[in-house]
CSV table of C-alpha atoms in Angstrom, one decimal:
chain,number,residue,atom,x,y,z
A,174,UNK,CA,15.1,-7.9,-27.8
A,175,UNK,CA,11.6,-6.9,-28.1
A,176,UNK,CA,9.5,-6.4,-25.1
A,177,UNK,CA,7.1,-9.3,-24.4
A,178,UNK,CA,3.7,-7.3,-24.7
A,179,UNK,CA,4.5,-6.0,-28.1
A,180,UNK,CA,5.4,-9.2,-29.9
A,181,UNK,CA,2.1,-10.7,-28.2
A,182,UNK,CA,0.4,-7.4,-29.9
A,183,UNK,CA,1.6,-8.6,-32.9
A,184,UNK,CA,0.9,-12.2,-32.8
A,185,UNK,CA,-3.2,-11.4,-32.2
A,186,UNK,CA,-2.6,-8.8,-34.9
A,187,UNK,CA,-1.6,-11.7,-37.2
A,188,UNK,CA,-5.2,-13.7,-36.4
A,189,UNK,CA,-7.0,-10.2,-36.5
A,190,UNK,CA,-6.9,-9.8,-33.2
A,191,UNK,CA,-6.1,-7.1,-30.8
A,192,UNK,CA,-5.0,-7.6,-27.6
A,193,UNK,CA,-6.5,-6.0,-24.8
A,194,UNK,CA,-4.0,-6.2,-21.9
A,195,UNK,CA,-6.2,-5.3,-19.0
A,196,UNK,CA,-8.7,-8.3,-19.5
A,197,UNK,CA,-7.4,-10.7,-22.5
A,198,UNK,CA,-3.9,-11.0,-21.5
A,199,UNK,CA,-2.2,-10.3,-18.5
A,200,UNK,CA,1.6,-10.5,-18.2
A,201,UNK,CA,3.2,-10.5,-15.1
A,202,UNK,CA,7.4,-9.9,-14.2
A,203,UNK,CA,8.3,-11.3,-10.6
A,204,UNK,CA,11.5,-9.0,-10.5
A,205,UNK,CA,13.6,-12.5,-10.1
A,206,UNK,CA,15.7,-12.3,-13.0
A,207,UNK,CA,13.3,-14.5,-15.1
A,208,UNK,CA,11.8,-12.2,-16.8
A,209,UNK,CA,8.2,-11.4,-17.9
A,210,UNK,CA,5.8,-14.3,-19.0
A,211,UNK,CA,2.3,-14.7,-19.5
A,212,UNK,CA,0.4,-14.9,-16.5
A,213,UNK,CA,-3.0,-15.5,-18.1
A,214,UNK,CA,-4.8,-15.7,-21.7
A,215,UNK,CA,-8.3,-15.6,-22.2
A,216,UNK,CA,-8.3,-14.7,-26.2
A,217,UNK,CA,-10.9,-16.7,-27.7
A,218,UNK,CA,-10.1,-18.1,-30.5
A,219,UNK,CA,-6.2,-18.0,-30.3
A,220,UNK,CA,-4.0,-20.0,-28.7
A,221,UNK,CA,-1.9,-19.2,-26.2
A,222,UNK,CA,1.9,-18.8,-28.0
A,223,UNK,CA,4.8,-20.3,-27.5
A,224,UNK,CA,8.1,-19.0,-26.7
A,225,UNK,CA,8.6,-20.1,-30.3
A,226,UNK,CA,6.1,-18.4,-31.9
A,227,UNK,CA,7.0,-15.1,-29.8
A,228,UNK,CA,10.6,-15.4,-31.2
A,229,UNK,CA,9.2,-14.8,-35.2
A,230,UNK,CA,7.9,-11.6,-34.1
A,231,UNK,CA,10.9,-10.4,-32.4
A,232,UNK,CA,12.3,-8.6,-35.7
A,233,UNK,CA,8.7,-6.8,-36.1
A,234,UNK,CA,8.2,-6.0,-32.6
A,235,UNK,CA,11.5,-4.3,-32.2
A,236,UNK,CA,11.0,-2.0,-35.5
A,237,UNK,CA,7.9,-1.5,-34.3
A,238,UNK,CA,9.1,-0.2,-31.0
A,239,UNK,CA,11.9,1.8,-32.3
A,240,UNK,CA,8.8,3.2,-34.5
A,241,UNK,CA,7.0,4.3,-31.8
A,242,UNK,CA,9.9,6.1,-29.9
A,243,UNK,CA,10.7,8.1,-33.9
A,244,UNK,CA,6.5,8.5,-33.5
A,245,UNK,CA,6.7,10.0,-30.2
A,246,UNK,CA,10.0,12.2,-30.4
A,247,UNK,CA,8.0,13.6,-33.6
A,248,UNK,CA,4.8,14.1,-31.5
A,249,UNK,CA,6.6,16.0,-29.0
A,250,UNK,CA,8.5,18.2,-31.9
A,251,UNK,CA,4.9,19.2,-33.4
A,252,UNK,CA,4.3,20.5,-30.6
A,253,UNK,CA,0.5,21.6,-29.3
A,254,UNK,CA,-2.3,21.2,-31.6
A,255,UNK,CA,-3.8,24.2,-30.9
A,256,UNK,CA,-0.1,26.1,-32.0
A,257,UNK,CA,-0.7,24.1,-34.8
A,258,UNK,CA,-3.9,25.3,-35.9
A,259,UNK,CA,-2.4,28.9,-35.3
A,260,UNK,CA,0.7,28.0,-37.3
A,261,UNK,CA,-1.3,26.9,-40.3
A,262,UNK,CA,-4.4,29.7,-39.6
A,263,UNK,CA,-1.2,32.0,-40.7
A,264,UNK,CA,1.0,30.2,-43.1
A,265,UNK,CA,0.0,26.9,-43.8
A,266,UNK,CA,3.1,26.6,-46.2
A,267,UNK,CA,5.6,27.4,-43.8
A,268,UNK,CA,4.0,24.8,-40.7
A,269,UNK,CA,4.2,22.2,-43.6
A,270,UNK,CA,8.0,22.7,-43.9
A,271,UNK,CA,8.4,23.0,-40.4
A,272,UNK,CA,6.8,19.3,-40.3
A,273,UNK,CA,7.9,17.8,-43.1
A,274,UNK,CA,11.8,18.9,-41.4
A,275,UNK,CA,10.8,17.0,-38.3
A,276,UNK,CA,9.9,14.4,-40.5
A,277,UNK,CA,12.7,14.0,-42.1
A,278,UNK,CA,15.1,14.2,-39.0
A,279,UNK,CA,13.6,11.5,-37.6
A,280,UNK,CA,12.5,8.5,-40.1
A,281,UNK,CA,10.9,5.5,-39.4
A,282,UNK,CA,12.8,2.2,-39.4
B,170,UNK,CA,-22.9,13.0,80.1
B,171,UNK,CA,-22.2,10.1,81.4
B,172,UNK,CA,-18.9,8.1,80.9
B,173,UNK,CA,-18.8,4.1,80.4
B,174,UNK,CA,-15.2,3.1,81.4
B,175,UNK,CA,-14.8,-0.6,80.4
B,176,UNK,CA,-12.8,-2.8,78.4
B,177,UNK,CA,-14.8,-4.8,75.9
B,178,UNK,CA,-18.5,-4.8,75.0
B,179,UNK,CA,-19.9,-7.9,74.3
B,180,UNK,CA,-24.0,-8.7,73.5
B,181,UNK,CA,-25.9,-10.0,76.5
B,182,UNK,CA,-27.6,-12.6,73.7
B,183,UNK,CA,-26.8,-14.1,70.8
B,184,UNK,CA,-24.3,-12.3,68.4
B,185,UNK,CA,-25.3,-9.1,67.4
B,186,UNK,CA,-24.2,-5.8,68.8
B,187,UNK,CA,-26.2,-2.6,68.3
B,188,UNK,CA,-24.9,0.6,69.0
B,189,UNK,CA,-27.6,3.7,69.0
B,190,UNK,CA,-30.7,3.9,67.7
B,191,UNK,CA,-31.4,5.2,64.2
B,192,UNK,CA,-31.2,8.8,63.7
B,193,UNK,CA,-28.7,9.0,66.1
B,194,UNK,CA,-25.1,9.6,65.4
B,195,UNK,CA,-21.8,7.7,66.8
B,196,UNK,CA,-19.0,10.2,66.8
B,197,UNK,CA,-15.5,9.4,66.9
B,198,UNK,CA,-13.0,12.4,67.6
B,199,UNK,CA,-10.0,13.9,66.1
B,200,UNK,CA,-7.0,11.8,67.2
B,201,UNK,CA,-9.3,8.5,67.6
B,202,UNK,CA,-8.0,5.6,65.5
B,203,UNK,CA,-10.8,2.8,64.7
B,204,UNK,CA,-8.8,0.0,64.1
B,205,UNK,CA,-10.5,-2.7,62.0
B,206,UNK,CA,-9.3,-6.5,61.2
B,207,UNK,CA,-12.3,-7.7,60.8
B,208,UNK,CA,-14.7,-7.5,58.2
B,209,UNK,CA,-16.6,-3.9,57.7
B,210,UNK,CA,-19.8,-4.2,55.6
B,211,UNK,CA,-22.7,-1.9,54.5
B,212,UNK,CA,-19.9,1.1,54.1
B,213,UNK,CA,-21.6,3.0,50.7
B,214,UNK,CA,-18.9,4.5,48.7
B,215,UNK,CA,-20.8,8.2,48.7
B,216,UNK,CA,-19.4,7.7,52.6
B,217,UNK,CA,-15.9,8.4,51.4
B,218,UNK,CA,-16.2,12.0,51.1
B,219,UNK,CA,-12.5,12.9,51.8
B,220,UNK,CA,-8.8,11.8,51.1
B,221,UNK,CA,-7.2,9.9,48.3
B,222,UNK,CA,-7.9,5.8,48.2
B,223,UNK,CA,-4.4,4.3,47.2
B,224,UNK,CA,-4.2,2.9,43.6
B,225,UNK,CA,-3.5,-0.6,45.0
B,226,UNK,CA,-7.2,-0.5,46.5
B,227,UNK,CA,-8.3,-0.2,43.1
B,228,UNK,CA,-7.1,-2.9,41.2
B,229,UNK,CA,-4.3,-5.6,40.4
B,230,UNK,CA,-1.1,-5.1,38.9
B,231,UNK,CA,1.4,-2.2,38.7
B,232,UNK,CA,-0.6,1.1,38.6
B,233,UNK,CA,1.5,4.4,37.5
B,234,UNK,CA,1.9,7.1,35.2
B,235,UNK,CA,1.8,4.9,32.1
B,236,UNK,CA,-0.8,2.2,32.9
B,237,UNK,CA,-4.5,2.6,33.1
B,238,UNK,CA,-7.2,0.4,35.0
B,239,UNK,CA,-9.2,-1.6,32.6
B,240,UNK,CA,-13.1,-3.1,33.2
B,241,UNK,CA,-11.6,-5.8,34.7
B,242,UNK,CA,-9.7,-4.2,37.6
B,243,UNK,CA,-6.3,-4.9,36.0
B,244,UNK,CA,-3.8,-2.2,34.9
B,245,UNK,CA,-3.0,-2.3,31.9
B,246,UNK,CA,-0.2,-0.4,29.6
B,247,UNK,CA,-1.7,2.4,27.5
B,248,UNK,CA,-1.6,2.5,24.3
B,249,UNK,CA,1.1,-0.2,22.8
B,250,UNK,CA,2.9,0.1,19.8
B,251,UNK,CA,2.0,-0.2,15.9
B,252,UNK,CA,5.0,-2.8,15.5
B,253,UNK,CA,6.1,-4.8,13.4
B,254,UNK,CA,6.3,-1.7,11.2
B,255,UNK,CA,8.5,-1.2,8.1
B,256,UNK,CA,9.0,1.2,5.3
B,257,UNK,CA,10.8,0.5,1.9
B,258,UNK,CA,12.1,2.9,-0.7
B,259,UNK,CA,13.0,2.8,-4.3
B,260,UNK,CA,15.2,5.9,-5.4
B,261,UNK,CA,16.7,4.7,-8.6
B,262,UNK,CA,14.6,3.7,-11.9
B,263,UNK,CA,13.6,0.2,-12.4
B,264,UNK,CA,13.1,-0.6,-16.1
B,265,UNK,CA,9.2,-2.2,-16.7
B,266,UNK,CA,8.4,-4.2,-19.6
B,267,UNK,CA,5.1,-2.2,-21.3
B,268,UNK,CA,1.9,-3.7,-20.2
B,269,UNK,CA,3.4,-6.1,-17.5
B,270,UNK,CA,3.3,-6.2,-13.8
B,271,UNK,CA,6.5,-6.0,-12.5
B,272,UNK,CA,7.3,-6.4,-8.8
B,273,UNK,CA,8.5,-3.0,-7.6
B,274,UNK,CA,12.1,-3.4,-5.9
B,275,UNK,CA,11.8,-1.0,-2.9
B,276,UNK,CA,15.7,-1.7,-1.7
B,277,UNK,CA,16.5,0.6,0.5
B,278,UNK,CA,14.6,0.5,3.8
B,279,UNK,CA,13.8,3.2,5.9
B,280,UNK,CA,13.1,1.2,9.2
B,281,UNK,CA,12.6,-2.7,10.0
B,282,UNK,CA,11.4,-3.0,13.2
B,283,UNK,CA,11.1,-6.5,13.0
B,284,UNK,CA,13.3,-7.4,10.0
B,285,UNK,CA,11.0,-8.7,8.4
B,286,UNK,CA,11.4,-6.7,5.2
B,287,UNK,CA,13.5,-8.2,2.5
B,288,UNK,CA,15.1,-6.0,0.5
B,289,UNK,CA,17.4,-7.4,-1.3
B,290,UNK,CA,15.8,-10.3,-3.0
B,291,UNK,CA,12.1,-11.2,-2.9
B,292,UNK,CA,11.4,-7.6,-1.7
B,293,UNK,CA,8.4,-8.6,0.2
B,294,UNK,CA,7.1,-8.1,3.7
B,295,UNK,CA,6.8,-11.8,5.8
B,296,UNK,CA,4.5,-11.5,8.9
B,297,UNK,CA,6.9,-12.6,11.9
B,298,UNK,CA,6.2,-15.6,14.4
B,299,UNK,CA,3.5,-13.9,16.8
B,300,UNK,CA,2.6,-11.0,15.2
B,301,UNK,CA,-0.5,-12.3,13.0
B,302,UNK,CA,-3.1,-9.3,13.0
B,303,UNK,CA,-4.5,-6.2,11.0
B,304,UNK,CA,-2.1,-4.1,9.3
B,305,UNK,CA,-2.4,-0.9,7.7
B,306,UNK,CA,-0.4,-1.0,4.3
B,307,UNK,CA,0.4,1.3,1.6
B,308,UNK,CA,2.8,2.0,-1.3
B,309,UNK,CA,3.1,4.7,-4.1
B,310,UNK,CA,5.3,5.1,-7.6
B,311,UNK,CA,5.9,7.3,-10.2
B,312,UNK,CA,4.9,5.5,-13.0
B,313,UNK,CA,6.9,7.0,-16.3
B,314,UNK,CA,6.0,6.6,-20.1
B,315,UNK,CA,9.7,7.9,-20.1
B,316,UNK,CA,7.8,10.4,-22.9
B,317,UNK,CA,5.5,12.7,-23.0
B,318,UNK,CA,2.1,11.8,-24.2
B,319,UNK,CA,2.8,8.1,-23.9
B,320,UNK,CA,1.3,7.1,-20.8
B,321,UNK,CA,-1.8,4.8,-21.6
B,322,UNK,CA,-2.6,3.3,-18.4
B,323,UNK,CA,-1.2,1.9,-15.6
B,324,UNK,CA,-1.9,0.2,-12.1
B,325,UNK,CA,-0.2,-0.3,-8.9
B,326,UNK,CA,-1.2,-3.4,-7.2
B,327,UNK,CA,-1.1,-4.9,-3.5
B,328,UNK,CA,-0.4,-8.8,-4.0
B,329,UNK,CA,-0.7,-10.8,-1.4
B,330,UNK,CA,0.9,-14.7,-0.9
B,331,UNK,CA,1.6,-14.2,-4.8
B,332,UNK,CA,-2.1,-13.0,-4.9
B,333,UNK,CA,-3.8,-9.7,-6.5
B,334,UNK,CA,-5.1,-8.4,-3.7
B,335,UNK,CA,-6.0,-4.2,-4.3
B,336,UNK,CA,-5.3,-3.2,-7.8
B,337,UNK,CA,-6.1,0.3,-8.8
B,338,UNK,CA,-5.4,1.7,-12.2
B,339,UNK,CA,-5.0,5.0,-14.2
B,340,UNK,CA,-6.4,4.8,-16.9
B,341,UNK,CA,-5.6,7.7,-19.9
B,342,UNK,CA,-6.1,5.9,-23.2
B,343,UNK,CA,-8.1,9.3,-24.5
B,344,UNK,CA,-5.8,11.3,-23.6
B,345,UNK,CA,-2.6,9.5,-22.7
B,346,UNK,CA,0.3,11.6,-20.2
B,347,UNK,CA,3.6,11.1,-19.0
B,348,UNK,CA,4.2,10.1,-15.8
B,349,UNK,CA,1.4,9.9,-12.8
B,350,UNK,CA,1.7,9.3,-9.3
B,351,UNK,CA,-0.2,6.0,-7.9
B,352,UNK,CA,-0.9,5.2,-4.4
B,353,UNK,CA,-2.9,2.0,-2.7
B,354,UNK,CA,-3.7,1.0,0.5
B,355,UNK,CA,-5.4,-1.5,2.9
B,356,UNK,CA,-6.0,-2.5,5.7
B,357,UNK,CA,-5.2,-6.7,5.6
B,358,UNK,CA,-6.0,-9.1,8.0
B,359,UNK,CA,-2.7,-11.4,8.1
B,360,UNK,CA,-1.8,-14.3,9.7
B,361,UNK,CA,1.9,-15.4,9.9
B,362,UNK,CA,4.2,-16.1,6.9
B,363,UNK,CA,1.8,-13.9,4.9
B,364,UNK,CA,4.0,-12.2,2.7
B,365,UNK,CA,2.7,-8.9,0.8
B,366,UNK,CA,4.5,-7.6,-2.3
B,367,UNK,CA,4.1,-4.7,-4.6
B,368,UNK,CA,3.7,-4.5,-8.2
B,369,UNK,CA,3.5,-1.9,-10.3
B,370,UNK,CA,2.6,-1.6,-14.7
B,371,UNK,CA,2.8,1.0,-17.7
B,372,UNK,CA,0.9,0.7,-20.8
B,373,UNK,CA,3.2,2.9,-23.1
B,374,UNK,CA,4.6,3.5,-26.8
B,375,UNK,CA,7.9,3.7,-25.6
B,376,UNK,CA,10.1,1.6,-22.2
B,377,UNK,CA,8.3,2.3,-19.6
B,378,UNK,CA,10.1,2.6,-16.0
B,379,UNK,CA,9.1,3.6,-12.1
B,380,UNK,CA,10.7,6.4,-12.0
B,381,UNK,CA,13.4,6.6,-8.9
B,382,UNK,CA,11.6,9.2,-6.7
B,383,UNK,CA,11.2,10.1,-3.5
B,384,UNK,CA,8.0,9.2,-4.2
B,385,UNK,CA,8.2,5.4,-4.3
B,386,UNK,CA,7.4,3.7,-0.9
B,387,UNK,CA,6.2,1.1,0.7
B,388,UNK,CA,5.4,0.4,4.1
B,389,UNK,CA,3.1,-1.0,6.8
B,390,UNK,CA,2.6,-1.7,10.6
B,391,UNK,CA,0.4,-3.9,12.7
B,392,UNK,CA,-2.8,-2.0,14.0
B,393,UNK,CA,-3.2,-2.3,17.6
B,394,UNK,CA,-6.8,-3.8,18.8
């Protein structure tokens, strides 16, 4: 299952909003087996979901997590932009192989 | 010189007794004891010039090598202790929830003098019957993107009764990292049944954890006044 703060991304994302989590939503977890839950909401103009609104997100929220973990194994496998920059200063065909490989070994859902 | 042999000197009037004139001096020799049970006054303290005055003539209660006399004539123990004290660790990873305060479960304790660390269940410190007072507390984590280049932000927070009380926060959305180190502390004034907890949050792509470190504590003791 999705983690809680990423289907809430997604549900301002839906009313054009985007969620800042230091001042428009904070979520709390009390480490009591409950699990997290909204603590407070202060996004004007939205209303505060429910757990079933949450729920129609789960499917997106998970890709999207799994997205970011392909995103940053990628990230990491580019390596430093400045090695980059050297890579392609020299042989701008061969970096965009080397890429387009790491690419490919690790796809987006 | 003349000798006076005679057993008690009384005054010929009234109740005073003077004995030489001033500028004279009364000598009494080596092997003389004055013996007083009455009442001596007018004796300045600069006239003690020699010998030790007992500790007992200084003030109440038990004088030695650990007490001190206080203001008030009274001897008091030095020092005291910093007690109730604890310290809490967390060695293992606890999984967080991105962008979501999780109470840190510090579950193996280091020392309790008190017991009144729980560690197995709320994981909170609960200020003991008596004991209400300024305490000195702090706690650290290694707060882990669990990936490189995912760490956004994240804060470790002292909470008290349920409470933010101190939050601080890393903040890296420029230029995000992998796994800082966060420490708080404060000095609380807390009153009994007080109960202090620590949380801790990642902002991150990926599942964010505290890392299990040697580096996640948490601990406090009562200041002494």
């Amino acid at each position: 299952m999705a983690s809680l703060s990423t289907k809430v991304k997604l549900y301002g994302e839906a009313s054009s909003k985007t969620i800042d989590f230091n001042k428009d939503v904070i979520l709390q977890d009390d480490s009591d087996g409950n699990g997290p839950y909204i603590k407070e909401w202060n996004v004007t103009g939205l209303a505060q979901p429910t757990d079933a609104d949450l729920a129609t997100y789960d499917a997106a929220a998970t890709t999207d997590e799994t997205n970011n973990t392909v995103k940053n194994t990628r990230k990491v496998a580019y390596g430093d932009i400045g090695d980059q920059l050297d890579e392609i200063f020299k042989d701008i065909d061969a970096w965009k192989a080397r890429i387009q490989g790491i690419k490919d070994a690790n796809p987006k859902s | 010189m003349s000798k006076i042999f005679v057993d008690q000197v009384d005054p010929k009037t009234g109740t005073s007794l003077t004995l030489g004139t001033s500028g004279d001096t009364v000598n009494i020799p080596s092997g003389v004891t004055l013996a007083n049970a009455g009442t001596v006054t007018g004796l300045p303290a600069s006239a003690i010039s020699s010998g030790t005055i007992a500790t007992a003539r200084l003030g109440s209660g038990t004088a030695s090598s650990s007490t001190f006399l206080r203001g008030d004539q009274t001897y008091a123990a030095a020092g005291g202790e910093n007690t109730p004290a604890f310290e809490a660790t967390r060695s293992s990873d606890q999984t967080l929830s991105s962008s979501t305060y999780a109470k840190i479960q510090f579950d193996a304790e280091t020392f309790d003098t008190a017991g009144a660390y729980d560690n197995s269940t709320n994981y909170r410190f609960t200020i003991p019957s008596g004991q209400a007072g300024k305490y000195y507390i702090y706690a650290s984590a290694t707060l882990s993107a669990n990936a490189q280049t995912e760490f956004n932000f994240g804060n470790i927070v002292i909470y008290k009764n349920g409470s933010e009380y101190r939050n601080l926060i890393s903040d890296h959305r420029a230029n995000p990292v992998y796994r800082p180190y966060l420490a708080v502390q404060a000095v609380m004034v807390l009153a009994v049944a007080d109960y202090i907890e620590i949380y801790g949050r990642v902002n991150s792509g990926v599942t964010p954890k505290i890392q299990g470190t040697n580096a996640n504590y948490f601990g406090g003791y009562k200041i002494i006044e």
